[in-house]
Coordinates of C-alpha atoms in Angstrom, one line a residue:
M1 CA 88.6 41.0 33.4
P2 CA 91.6 38.6 32.6
K3 CA 91.7 37.4 29.1
F4 CA 92.0 33.7 27.9
E5 CA 92.4 32.1 24.3
A6 CA 89.0 30.6 23.6
G7 CA 89.7 29.1 20.2
K8 CA 90.7 29.5 16.5
F9 CA 88.6 29.7 13.5
D10 CA 88.5 30.3 9.9
V11 CA 85.5 32.6 10.0
I12 CA 83.9 34.3 13.0
V13 CA 80.3 35.8 12.6
V14 CA 79.1 38.2 15.1
G15 CA 75.3 38.4 15.5
A16 CA 72.7 35.7 14.5
G17 CA 70.0 37.7 13.0
H18 CA 69.0 37.3 9.5
A19 CA 72.4 38.3 8.0
G20 CA 74.3 36.5 10.6
V21 CA 72.6 33.1 10.0
E22 CA 73.1 33.3 6.4
A23 CA 76.8 34.2 6.8
A24 CA 77.5 31.5 9.3
L25 CA 75.7 28.7 7.3
A26 CA 77.4 29.8 4.1
A27 CA 80.9 29.8 5.4
A28 CA 80.5 26.5 7.3
K29 CA 79.0 24.8 4.3
M30 CA 81.9 25.8 2.2
G31 CA 84.2 24.0 4.5
A32 CA 85.4 26.9 6.7
K33 CA 85.6 26.3 10.4
T34 CA 82.9 28.8 11.6
L35 CA 82.0 30.3 14.9
A36 CA 78.7 32.2 15.4
L37 CA 78.6 34.5 18.4
T38 CA 75.1 35.9 19.5
I39 CA 74.1 37.9 22.5
N40 CA 71.1 35.6 23.0
L41 CA 70.7 32.1 21.5
D42 CA 66.9 32.4 22.0
M43 CA 66.7 35.2 19.6
I44 CA 68.5 33.6 16.5
A45 CA 66.7 34.8 13.3
F46 CA 64.2 36.8 15.5
M47 CA 61.8 39.0 13.7
P48 CA 61.5 42.2 15.9
C49 CA 59.2 43.9 13.3
N50 CA 56.8 42.7 10.8
P51 CA 56.2 38.9 10.9
S52 CA 56.7 38.4 7.2
I53 CA 59.2 37.5 4.4
G54 CA 59.1 38.7 0.9
G55 CA 57.2 41.4 -1.0
P56 CA 58.1 43.6 -4.0
A57 CA 61.8 43.1 -4.9
K58 CA 62.3 41.6 -1.4
G59 CA 60.6 38.3 -2.4
I60 CA 63.0 38.0 -5.4
V61 CA 65.8 38.5 -3.2
V62 CA 64.6 35.5 -1.1
R63 CA 64.5 33.5 -4.3
E64 CA 68.0 34.4 -5.1
I65 CA 69.2 33.4 -1.7
D66 CA 67.6 30.0 -2.3
A67 CA 69.2 29.6 -5.6
L68 CA 72.7 30.4 -4.2
G69 CA 72.2 27.8 -1.6
G70 CA 71.0 30.0 1.3
A71 CA 68.4 29.2 4.0
M72 CA 65.7 31.8 4.2
G73 CA 63.5 30.6 1.5
R74 CA 63.5 26.9 2.8
V75 CA 62.7 28.0 6.3
I76 CA 59.9 30.3 5.4
D77 CA 58.3 27.6 3.3
K78 CA 58.2 25.3 6.4
T79 CA 57.0 27.8 8.9
H80 CA 54.6 30.2 7.2
I81 CA 50.9 30.8 8.0
Q82 CA 50.0 32.4 4.7
M83 CA 51.5 32.8 1.2
R84 CA 50.5 35.2 -1.6
M85 CA 51.9 36.1 -5.0
L86 CA 51.6 39.9 -5.3
N87 CA 51.2 41.8 -8.6
T88 CA 49.7 38.8 -10.6
G89 CA 47.9 41.2 -12.8
K90 CA 51.2 42.9 -13.8
G91 CA 54.1 41.8 -15.8
P92 CA 56.6 39.2 -14.6
A93 CA 59.2 41.7 -13.7
V94 CA 57.2 42.9 -10.7
R95 CA 55.6 39.7 -9.5
A96 CA 56.8 38.8 -6.0
L97 CA 55.9 36.3 -3.3
R98 CA 55.2 37.3 0.3
A99 CA 54.7 35.0 3.3
Q100 CA 53.2 35.7 6.8
A101 CA 55.6 33.9 9.2
D102 CA 55.0 32.0 12.4
K103 CA 57.8 34.0 14.2
V104 CA 58.4 31.4 16.8
L105 CA 58.5 28.5 14.5
Y106 CA 60.7 30.3 12.0
Q107 CA 63.3 31.0 14.9
Q108 CA 63.1 27.3 16.0
E109 CA 63.7 26.1 12.6
M110 CA 66.6 28.4 11.7
K111 CA 68.2 27.7 15.1
R112 CA 68.0 23.9 14.5
L113 CA 69.8 24.4 10.9
L114 CA 72.6 26.2 12.7
E115 CA 72.8 23.7 15.5
E116 CA 72.9 20.7 12.9
Q117 CA 75.4 22.4 10.4
E118 CA 78.9 20.7 10.2
N119 CA 81.9 23.0 10.7
L120 CA 79.7 25.5 12.7
T121 CA 80.0 26.3 16.4
I122 CA 77.4 28.4 17.9
H123 CA 78.0 30.3 21.3
Q124 CA 76.2 33.1 23.3
A125 CA 78.5 35.8 24.0
V126 CA 78.7 39.7 24.0
V127 CA 81.6 40.9 21.8
E128 CA 83.3 43.9 22.9
D129 CA 86.5 44.5 21.0
L130 CA 87.9 43.7 17.7
I131 CA 91.7 42.8 17.7
V132 CA 93.3 44.4 14.7
E133 CA 97.0 44.1 13.8
N134 CA 98.7 46.0 11.0
D135 CA 95.2 47.1 9.6
E136 CA 94.0 43.4 9.5
I137 CA 91.5 41.7 11.7
V138 CA 92.8 38.7 13.7
G139 CA 90.3 38.2 16.3
L140 CA 87.9 39.5 18.9
T141 CA 87.4 39.7 22.6
T142 CA 84.1 39.1 24.5
Q143 CA 82.7 40.5 27.6
V144 CA 84.0 37.7 29.8
G145 CA 87.6 38.1 28.4
A146 CA 87.4 35.1 25.9
V147 CA 89.8 35.8 22.9
Y148 CA 88.8 34.1 19.7
R149 CA 91.2 34.1 16.7
A150 CA 90.1 34.0 13.2
K151 CA 91.2 34.6 9.6
T152 CA 88.1 36.6 8.8
V153 CA 85.4 38.2 10.7
V154 CA 81.8 39.2 9.7
I155 CA 80.0 41.6 11.7
T156 CA 76.1 41.4 11.4
A157 CA 75.0 43.5 14.6
G158 CA 71.8 44.7 13.1
T159 CA 70.2 47.6 15.2
F160 CA 72.1 46.6 18.4
L161 CA 75.0 49.0 18.1
R162 CA 74.4 51.6 20.9
G163 CA 70.7 50.7 20.4
E164 CA 68.2 53.0 22.2
I165 CA 64.4 52.5 22.5
I166 CA 62.1 55.5 22.6
I167 CA 58.6 55.6 23.7
G168 CA 57.2 59.2 24.3
D169 CA 59.7 60.9 26.7
L170 CA 61.1 57.7 27.7
K171 CA 64.5 56.7 26.2
Y172 CA 66.7 53.8 27.4
S173 CA 69.5 51.7 26.1
S174 CA 68.4 48.6 24.5
G175 CA 68.5 46.4 21.4
P176 CA 65.2 45.4 19.7
N177 CA 62.6 43.9 21.8
N178 CA 64.3 44.8 25.1
Q179 CA 67.4 42.8 24.2
Q180 CA 70.8 43.8 25.6
P181 CA 72.4 46.5 23.3
S182 CA 75.9 46.3 21.9
I183 CA 77.9 49.4 23.3
K184 CA 81.5 48.5 23.6
L185 CA 81.5 46.8 20.0
A186 CA 80.3 50.1 18.6
D187 CA 83.1 52.0 20.4
S188 CA 85.6 49.6 19.0
I189 CA 84.4 50.0 15.5
R190 CA 84.5 53.8 15.9
D191 CA 88.0 53.6 17.4
L192 CA 89.2 51.8 14.4
G193 CA 88.4 54.9 12.4
F194 CA 85.2 53.9 10.7
D195 CA 82.5 56.6 10.1
L196 CA 79.2 55.7 11.8
V197 CA 75.8 57.4 11.3
R198 CA 72.7 57.4 13.6
F199 CA 69.7 55.7 12.0
K200 CA 66.2 55.1 13.5
T201 CA 63.5 52.6 12.7
G202 CA 60.3 51.5 14.6
T203 CA 57.6 48.9 15.1
P204 CA 53.8 49.2 15.8
P205 CA 51.8 47.9 18.8
R206 CA 50.6 44.3 19.1
V207 CA 47.0 43.6 20.0
N208 CA 45.1 40.4 21.3
S209 CA 43.2 38.7 18.5
K210 CA 40.5 37.8 20.9
T211 CA 39.5 41.4 21.5
I212 CA 39.3 42.3 17.8
D213 CA 36.0 42.8 16.1
Y214 CA 36.8 41.2 12.7
S215 CA 33.3 42.0 11.3
K216 CA 34.4 45.6 10.7
T217 CA 37.4 44.5 8.8
E218 CA 38.0 43.0 5.3
I219 CA 39.5 39.5 5.2
Q220 CA 42.9 39.0 3.3
P221 CA 43.4 35.3 2.6
G222 CA 46.3 33.5 1.1
D223 CA 46.5 32.0 -2.2
D224 CA 44.7 28.7 -2.8
V225 CA 47.3 27.3 -5.0
P226 CA 50.7 25.9 -3.8
R227 CA 53.4 28.6 -3.4
A228 CA 57.0 28.5 -2.2
F229 CA 60.1 30.5 -2.1
S230 CA 62.5 27.6 -2.5
F231 CA 63.0 25.9 -5.7
D232 CA 63.4 22.6 -3.7
T233 CA 60.2 22.7 -1.8
T234 CA 57.7 19.8 -2.6
E235 CA 55.5 20.0 0.5
F236 CA 53.2 22.9 0.7
I237 CA 51.3 24.4 3.7
M238 CA 47.6 24.9 2.5
D239 CA 46.1 25.3 6.0
Q240 CA 46.5 29.1 6.1
L241 CA 45.4 31.8 8.4
P242 CA 44.0 35.0 6.9
C243 CA 45.1 38.5 7.6
W244 CA 42.7 41.4 7.9
L245 CA 42.4 45.0 6.4
T246 CA 41.1 48.0 8.1
Y247 CA 41.7 51.8 8.1
T248 CA 42.6 54.7 10.3
S249 CA 39.6 57.1 11.1
E250 CA 39.3 60.9 11.2
Y251 CA 39.5 60.4 15.0
T252 CA 42.8 58.6 14.7
H253 CA 44.1 61.5 12.8
Q254 CA 42.8 64.0 15.2
I255 CA 44.5 62.1 18.2
I256 CA 47.7 62.2 16.3
N257 CA 47.6 65.9 15.5
D258 CA 46.5 66.8 19.1
N259 CA 49.5 64.9 20.4
L260 CA 52.3 65.6 18.1
H261 CA 54.1 67.7 20.8
L262 CA 54.4 64.4 22.6
S263 CA 55.9 62.5 19.6
P264 CA 59.8 61.9 19.8
M265 CA 59.7 62.5 16.0
Y266 CA 58.6 66.0 16.5
S267 CA 59.9 67.0 19.9
G268 CA 63.4 66.5 18.8
M269 CA 64.3 63.5 21.0
I270 CA 64.9 61.4 18.1
K271 CA 68.0 62.4 16.2
G272 CA 68.5 59.5 13.9
T273 CA 67.2 59.3 10.3
G274 CA 64.2 57.1 9.7
P275 CA 63.1 55.0 6.7
R276 CA 61.4 57.1 4.1
Y277 CA 59.5 54.1 2.7
C278 CA 58.3 52.9 6.0
P279 CA 57.2 56.0 8.0
S280 CA 55.5 56.2 11.3
I281 CA 51.7 56.9 11.5
E282 CA 52.5 60.2 12.8
D283 CA 54.7 61.0 9.9
K284 CA 52.0 59.6 7.4
V285 CA 49.3 61.8 8.9
V286 CA 51.5 65.0 8.8
R287 CA 53.0 64.4 5.3
F288 CA 49.7 63.2 3.7
S289 CA 47.3 65.4 5.4
D290 CA 45.0 65.3 2.4
K291 CA 44.3 61.6 2.9
P292 CA 41.3 60.8 5.1
R293 CA 42.5 57.4 6.0
H294 CA 45.5 54.9 5.8
Q295 CA 45.5 51.2 5.6
I296 CA 45.9 49.1 8.6
F297 CA 46.7 45.4 8.2
L298 CA 46.1 42.9 11.1
E299 CA 48.7 40.2 10.9
P300 CA 48.8 37.2 13.1
E301 CA 52.4 36.5 14.5
G302 CA 51.8 32.8 14.6
R303 CA 49.5 29.8 15.0
N304 CA 50.1 29.4 18.7
T305 CA 49.8 33.0 19.9
R306 CA 47.0 35.6 20.1
E307 CA 49.4 38.4 19.4
V308 CA 48.5 40.4 16.1
Y309 CA 50.8 42.8 14.4
V310 CA 49.1 46.1 13.6
Q311 CA 50.9 46.9 10.3
G312 CA 50.6 50.5 9.4
L313 CA 50.5 51.9 12.9
S314 CA 54.2 52.2 13.6
T315 CA 54.7 54.7 16.3
S316 CA 56.8 56.1 19.1
L317 CA 54.0 58.0 20.9
P318 CA 53.5 57.6 24.7
E319 CA 51.7 54.4 25.5
H320 CA 48.6 56.2 26.8
V321 CA 48.3 57.8 23.3
Q322 CA 48.9 54.6 21.6
R323 CA 46.0 53.1 23.5
Q324 CA 43.7 55.9 22.1
L325 CA 45.0 55.3 18.6
I326 CA 44.1 51.6 18.7
A327 CA 40.7 52.3 20.0
S328 CA 40.1 54.7 17.2
V329 CA 40.5 52.2 14.4
P330 CA 37.4 50.2 13.2
G331 CA 37.5 46.8 14.5
L332 CA 40.0 47.7 17.3
E333 CA 37.6 49.7 19.4
N334 CA 38.0 47.3 22.4
A335 CA 41.3 45.7 21.3
E336 CA 43.7 44.9 24.2
M337 CA 47.2 46.3 23.5
M338 CA 49.8 43.5 24.4
R339 CA 52.9 45.4 23.4
A340 CA 53.5 49.1 22.8
G341 CA 55.1 50.4 19.6
Y342 CA 58.5 52.0 19.9
A343 CA 61.3 53.6 17.9
I344 CA 64.8 52.4 18.2
E345 CA 68.0 54.4 17.3
Y346 CA 71.2 52.6 16.5
D347 CA 74.7 53.1 14.9
A348 CA 75.3 52.1 11.3
M349 CA 78.3 52.0 9.1
V350 CA 78.7 54.5 6.2
P351 CA 78.6 51.7 3.6
T352 CA 80.9 53.5 1.0
Q353 CA 83.7 52.2 3.4
L354 CA 83.1 48.8 2.0
W355 CA 84.5 46.9 -1.2
P356 CA 81.9 45.2 -3.4
T357 CA 82.7 42.0 -1.5
L358 CA 81.5 43.8 1.7
E359 CA 85.0 43.8 3.0
T360 CA 85.9 47.0 4.8
K361 CA 88.5 49.2 3.2
K362 CA 90.1 50.2 6.4
V363 CA 90.6 46.7 7.9
K364 CA 91.6 43.7 5.8
N365 CA 89.4 40.4 6.3
L366 CA 86.7 42.3 8.2
Y367 CA 83.3 42.2 6.6
T368 CA 80.0 43.7 7.6
A369 CA 76.5 42.8 6.6
G370 CA 72.9 43.7 7.3
Q371 CA 71.3 46.6 9.0
I372 CA 74.7 47.6 10.2
N373 CA 75.4 48.7 6.5
G374 CA 72.5 51.1 6.6
T375 CA 69.7 48.8 5.1
S376 CA 66.2 48.0 6.4
G377 CA 64.5 44.7 6.1
Y378 CA 65.1 41.0 6.9
E379 CA 65.6 40.1 3.2
E380 CA 68.3 42.9 2.4
A381 CA 70.2 41.7 5.5
A382 CA 70.0 38.1 4.6
G383 CA 71.2 38.7 1.1
Q384 CA 74.1 40.8 2.4
G385 CA 74.8 38.1 5.1
L386 CA 74.9 35.4 2.5
M387 CA 77.4 37.2 0.3
A388 CA 79.6 38.4 3.2
G389 CA 79.7 34.8 4.5
I390 CA 80.7 33.4 1.1
N391 CA 83.4 36.0 0.7
A392 CA 84.8 35.7 4.2
G393 CA 84.7 31.8 3.7
L394 CA 86.4 32.2 0.3
R395 CA 89.0 34.5 1.7
A396 CA 89.8 32.1 4.6
L397 CA 90.1 29.3 2.2
N398 CA 92.5 31.1 -0.1
K399 CA 89.9 31.1 -2.9
E400 CA 88.8 34.1 -5.1
E401 CA 85.9 36.1 -3.9
K402 CA 82.5 36.5 -5.6
V403 CA 80.7 39.7 -6.5
L404 CA 77.2 39.7 -8.1
S405 CA 76.6 42.4 -10.8
R406 CA 73.6 44.6 -11.2
S407 CA 72.4 42.4 -14.0
D408 CA 72.9 39.2 -12.1
A409 CA 70.7 39.8 -9.0
Y410 CA 68.8 42.1 -6.9
I411 CA 71.4 41.3 -4.3
G412 CA 73.9 42.7 -6.7
V413 CA 71.9 45.9 -7.1
L414 CA 71.5 46.2 -3.3
I415 CA 75.3 45.8 -2.5
D416 CA 76.4 48.0 -5.4
D417 CA 74.0 50.8 -4.4
L418 CA 75.4 50.7 -0.8
V419 CA 79.1 50.5 -1.6
T420 CA 78.9 53.0 -4.6
K421 CA 76.3 55.4 -3.7
G422 CA 75.8 55.1 0.1
T423 CA 72.6 56.0 1.7
N424 CA 71.5 58.8 4.0
E425 CA 68.5 56.8 5.4
P426 CA 67.7 53.1 6.1
Y427 CA 67.9 51.6 2.6
R428 CA 64.9 49.7 1.1
L429 CA 65.2 47.7 -2.0
L430 CA 62.6 48.6 -4.6
T431 CA 62.1 47.2 -8.2
S432 CA 62.7 50.7 -9.5
R433 CA 66.4 50.6 -8.3
A434 CA 67.1 47.6 -10.9
E435 CA 67.7 48.9 -14.4
Y436 CA 67.6 45.2 -15.6
R437 CA 64.4 44.1 -13.7
L438 CA 63.0 42.3 -16.7
L439 CA 66.0 40.0 -16.3
L440 CA 65.9 39.8 -12.5
R441 CA 62.4 38.0 -12.1
H442 CA 61.0 35.8 -9.4
D443 CA 60.6 33.0 -11.8
N444 CA 64.2 32.7 -13.1
A445 CA 66.4 33.2 -9.9
D446 CA 67.6 29.5 -10.3
L447 CA 68.6 30.0 -13.9
R448 CA 70.5 33.1 -13.0
L449 CA 72.3 32.0 -9.9
L450 CA 72.0 28.3 -9.0
E451 CA 75.3 27.5 -11.0
V452 CA 77.0 30.2 -8.9
G453 CA 75.8 28.5 -5.8
Y454 CA 77.0 25.1 -7.0
E455 CA 80.5 26.4 -8.0
I456 CA 80.9 28.0 -4.6
G457 CA 79.9 24.9 -2.8
L458 CA 76.5 25.7 -1.3
V459 CA 74.4 23.8 -3.8
P460 CA 74.6 20.0 -3.5
E461 CA 75.2 17.8 -6.7
T462 CA 71.8 16.2 -6.5
R463 CA 70.1 19.7 -6.6
Y464 CA 72.4 20.8 -9.4
N465 CA 71.8 17.8 -11.6
K466 CA 68.0 18.3 -11.2
F467 CA 68.5 22.0 -12.1
L468 CA 70.4 21.0 -15.2
E469 CA 67.5 18.6 -16.2
K470 CA 65.0 21.5 -15.7
K471 CA 67.3 23.9 -17.9
K472 CA 67.6 21.3 -20.7
R473 CA 63.7 20.8 -20.8
I474 CA 63.2 24.5 -21.1
E475 CA 65.7 25.1 -23.7
D476 CA 64.5 22.0 -25.8
E477 CA 61.0 23.2 -25.6
L478 CA 62.0 26.9 -26.8
V479 CA 63.9 25.3 -29.7
R480 CA 60.8 23.0 -30.6
L481 CA 58.3 26.0 -30.4
R482 CA 60.5 28.1 -32.7
S483 CA 60.7 25.4 -35.4
I484 CA 57.2 23.8 -35.5
M485 CA 54.6 25.3 -37.7
I486 CA 50.9 25.5 -36.7
K487 CA 48.7 25.2 -39.8
P488 CA 45.5 27.3 -40.2
N489 CA 43.2 24.3 -40.1
E490 CA 39.8 24.3 -38.4
T491 CA 41.1 23.0 -35.1
T492 CA 43.5 25.8 -34.9
Q493 CA 40.9 28.5 -36.0
S494 CA 38.4 27.2 -33.5
L495 CA 40.8 27.3 -30.6
I496 CA 41.9 30.8 -31.6
R497 CA 38.2 32.0 -31.9
S498 CA 37.4 30.5 -28.4
V499 CA 39.8 33.2 -26.9
D500 CA 38.7 35.9 -29.2
G501 CA 41.8 35.9 -31.4
S502 CA 42.2 36.8 -35.0
E503 CA 42.2 33.7 -37.1
L504 CA 45.4 32.7 -39.0
K505 CA 45.6 33.5 -42.8
D506 CA 48.8 31.4 -43.1
G507 CA 50.9 29.0 -41.2
I508 CA 52.8 30.3 -38.2
R509 CA 55.5 29.1 -35.8
A510 CA 54.2 28.1 -32.5
A511 CA 56.4 30.5 -30.7
D512 CA 55.0 33.3 -32.6
L513 CA 51.5 32.2 -32.0
L514 CA 52.4 32.1 -28.2
K515 CA 53.4 35.7 -28.4
R516 CA 49.8 36.7 -29.0
T517 CA 48.3 38.4 -25.9
E518 CA 45.4 36.0 -25.7
M519 CA 47.4 32.8 -26.0
N520 CA 49.2 30.9 -23.2
Y521 CA 51.5 27.9 -23.3
D522 CA 48.7 25.4 -22.6
L523 CA 46.6 26.6 -25.5
V524 CA 49.4 26.4 -27.8
A525 CA 50.3 22.8 -26.5
Q526 CA 46.9 21.7 -27.4
L527 CA 47.9 22.3 -31.0
S528 CA 51.4 21.1 -30.8
P529 CA 51.9 19.0 -27.6
S530 CA 55.4 18.4 -26.3
E531 CA 56.7 14.8 -26.0
V532 CA 58.5 15.7 -22.8
E533 CA 56.3 16.3 -19.7
L534 CA 56.9 19.8 -18.4
T535 CA 56.4 21.1 -15.1
L536 CA 54.2 24.1 -14.1
E537 CA 57.5 26.2 -13.6
D538 CA 58.9 25.0 -16.9
K539 CA 55.8 26.1 -18.9
E540 CA 55.9 29.4 -17.0
Q541 CA 59.5 29.9 -17.9
V542 CA 59.0 29.0 -21.7
E543 CA 56.0 31.4 -21.9
I544 CA 57.7 34.3 -20.3
Q545 CA 60.8 33.8 -22.6
V546 CA 58.7 33.6 -25.7
K547 CA 56.3 36.5 -24.9
Y548 CA 58.9 39.0 -23.7
E549 CA 61.8 37.8 -26.1
G550 CA 62.2 41.3 -27.7
Y551 CA 62.4 43.1 -24.4
I552 CA 64.7 40.5 -22.9
E553 CA 67.0 40.9 -25.9
K554 CA 67.1 44.5 -25.5
S555 CA 68.0 44.2 -21.8
L556 CA 70.8 41.7 -22.7
Q557 CA 72.4 44.0 -25.1
Q558 CA 72.4 46.7 -22.4
V559 CA 74.1 44.3 -20.1
E560 CA 76.8 43.6 -22.7
K561 CA 77.5 47.2 -22.9
L562 CA 77.7 47.5 -19.2
K563 CA 80.2 44.5 -19.0
K564 CA 82.5 46.5 -21.3
M565 CA 82.5 49.3 -18.9
E566 CA 83.0 46.8 -16.0
D567 CA 86.0 45.4 -17.9
K568 CA 87.7 48.8 -17.9
K569 CA 89.4 48.5 -14.5
I570 CA 90.7 51.5 -12.6
P571 CA 94.2 51.0 -11.0
E572 CA 94.2 50.8 -7.4
N573 CA 95.4 53.8 -5.3
I574 CA 95.3 56.3 -8.1
D575 CA 95.6 59.9 -7.2
Y576 CA 92.4 61.6 -8.5
N577 CA 93.7 64.9 -7.4
A578 CA 96.4 64.7 -10.0
I579 CA 93.9 64.4 -12.8
N580 CA 93.1 67.9 -14.4
G581 CA 89.7 68.6 -15.5
I582 CA 87.7 66.4 -13.1
A583 CA 85.3 68.4 -11.0
T584 CA 86.2 68.9 -7.3
E585 CA 83.0 67.2 -6.0
A586 CA 83.8 64.2 -8.4
K587 CA 87.4 63.9 -7.1
H588 CA 86.1 63.9 -3.6
K589 CA 83.5 61.2 -4.2
L590 CA 86.1 59.0 -6.3
M591 CA 88.6 59.2 -3.5
E592 CA 85.9 58.2 -0.9
V593 CA 84.5 55.3 -2.9
R594 CA 87.6 54.1 -4.8
P595 CA 85.8 52.4 -7.6
L596 CA 87.2 49.3 -9.2
S597 CA 85.9 50.0 -12.7
I598 CA 84.7 52.7 -14.9
A599 CA 81.1 51.3 -14.7
Q600 CA 81.1 51.6 -10.8
A601 CA 82.7 55.2 -11.1
S602 CA 79.9 56.2 -13.5
R603 CA 77.2 55.2 -10.8
I604 CA 78.7 57.4 -8.0
S605 CA 76.4 60.4 -7.1
G606 CA 78.2 63.6 -8.0
V607 CA 80.5 62.0 -10.8
N608 CA 79.2 63.3 -14.2
P609 CA 79.8 61.8 -17.7
A610 CA 82.3 64.6 -18.4
D611 CA 84.4 63.4 -15.4
I612 CA 84.2 59.9 -16.7
S613 CA 85.4 60.8 -20.2
I614 CA 88.5 62.5 -18.7
L615 CA 89.1 59.6 -16.3
L616 CA 88.9 57.2 -19.3
I617 CA 91.4 59.2 -21.3
Y618 CA 93.9 59.3 -18.5
I619 CA 93.6 55.6 -17.9
E620 CA 94.1 54.7 -21.5
Q621 CA 97.0 56.9 -21.8
G622 CA 98.5 55.5 -18.5
K623 CA 99.0 59.1 -17.1
I624 CA 97.5 58.5 -13.7
A625 CA 99.7 59.2 -10.7
K626 CA 99.4 56.8 -7.8
I627 CA 99.0 57.8 -4.3
T628 CA 102.1 57.0 -2.2
V629 CA 101.1 54.4 0.5

C-alpha cells in the first residue's frame, strides 16, 4: 500500500472510547490542534458492557472528571434513564452516584460534542503502525497508507488490541461487540519493545423486556430527588425507568456445575487473566459454592429499546447453555435472549512502563490511557484519558505537565497505583485503595479540582467565577458558625428536645452544636439563620466540614507528611545496583519503575522501609552513581 502525507497535528488520539473522547476533547479545548482516529465513528463512547456510569469510587471519579472540565458527567446527566445515590446510610467518604445510561443517547451526545469541538478533527481509520525516530514518536500510519504527523500521540485502544471473542469452544478475532480488532497496532507496540500482557473480560446476555415476568422480581427505582454528576447541571431528568432485582436458583447452579467442562474459563481455552471483582457466573458459583443464590439485576439499555442487560450473569458458556441459564432465573423463565454473553481476550500494556503523566518511558511523547493500561471500567478509562489528553496537550504546547497526587483525587490514586505497583489483573478502583478517602469525597470534587481545570484551560471563566462565589459562601458560613454562640433559652432547648438531644447547660458555639449526631445544618440555622442564601450543596458542604472536622484535620496532617516525602526527589537514571544494602528484589523493582520521589518508591511492592532508609541516606550524601546512558 503506497503511503501519503495526510496531515500534521499537535496531538493525535488513537481510539474514541471513554478514554479517547476525554483525551481528544481536553487537548482540543486547551488549544492544541487535535486529531481523533477511531475504527468506527458509530461506536464513539460505546458501552460494550454494563449500561451504567458511576458507583462506589467510580462515581467520585466522574465528579472529578467534571470538576477538571471533562465531559462524562455532563453527558450522562443529559442521557440517563435512572439516577441513584448509593450508601446514603453511611459516611460521606463512601457515598457515590450511579446512573443507568441510555446507551444510544449517550453515544450520540458524546459524538455531537466531539463533532462541535473547535481544534478537533475526527476521522474513521485503522491505525497500524507507530512512527518512532530516536526513541520519540513523530506520527503514525493507517491501514490505507495515510501518514499523520504529530508532536504527541495518545493511544486509547481499549480491548481492541489483538482482541478475541470466546463463546464456548468458539473463538474468533474481534473487538468488543463484534467490532474490527486492532492487530497490527498491537504488533507495532510490541516491536517497540513494550511488555504486553493478556487480559480477559466479559459481558452477560441481553434479553427482551417483553418476555420478562417482572412480577417475580423486585423493583429498583431511581431516587425521587434531583441528582447530577456535573456541578453545572441545572435541568434534571425525573422521568426515570426502574431496574429490577432477581436471583439465581439452585437449578442455575446445577446447570453451571453440569456444564463446567464446556466453559472456556475451565477448559483452558481462555489464557488471559480476568477481573477478580467482576467474575463470571461460572466463577461465582465455583468460588462461592456455599451461597445458594446470587443477585441478578435487570437493567434497561435505553428508552427506545427492549434490550435488557442481565447484570450478574456474565458468562462465556456455549449459547445453548446460556439459554438454559436464563430460563432458570425467576422472572426469566420465558425470556428471549437477544444477544449471547461472551468473554474477550486482549493485549494490555504493563503500566509500570509509564511515567505518572501517562507518557511511556521507552518512547518520548507517546501516551497511553484506558483499558490498554490494564484497567477495567468506563470511569477509570475516562479519568486516565482526561489526564493523558491534558498532558499530551501541555507537552505539545510546550507547557509543564500535570500530575494529580493520591491526596488530590481518586484519579491520582488510580494512576499512581498503575505506574507504581502495576497490576496482574484488570484493575478496578475501590474506595479501600485510597488512604485519604475522607478528603476525596463526592461532594467536594469541585473544591479539590476545579481550580486545576481552570488553570489548565478546561474550565471557562464564567464557571470558575461561579465556583469562587460558592467557595466564599461556604468559607463565610463556616467562620460564622464558629463564632456565633447559641444560648440555652427555651427555643433552643425545645428544638433540641424535638430531636431527642441533651439540653444545653451553657451557651455553645453554633458549629459545636452542629457536631452533635442528632443535629443537622437546617436545625442549627433555625436558631441562627444565615443572612446569605445557601444552596443545598453549600449546606451539605458546611455540615460535612463541621461534623468531620477532627478526622479531616488528621487526614490533612498525613497529607503534609506525604508531601515532604514527595518533595524528596530521586535523581534520574540512578544506578540502584551501585547502592549497597538494598535488597535484590527492591533493586529490581526500583529499576523497573524508576520512581521520581521517595514517596513513590515507598509505595512499590517489594520495596521495604529498610530499603527506603538506605536510599534516603545515599541521596542525602550524594553518593549515588548514575547509569551511563
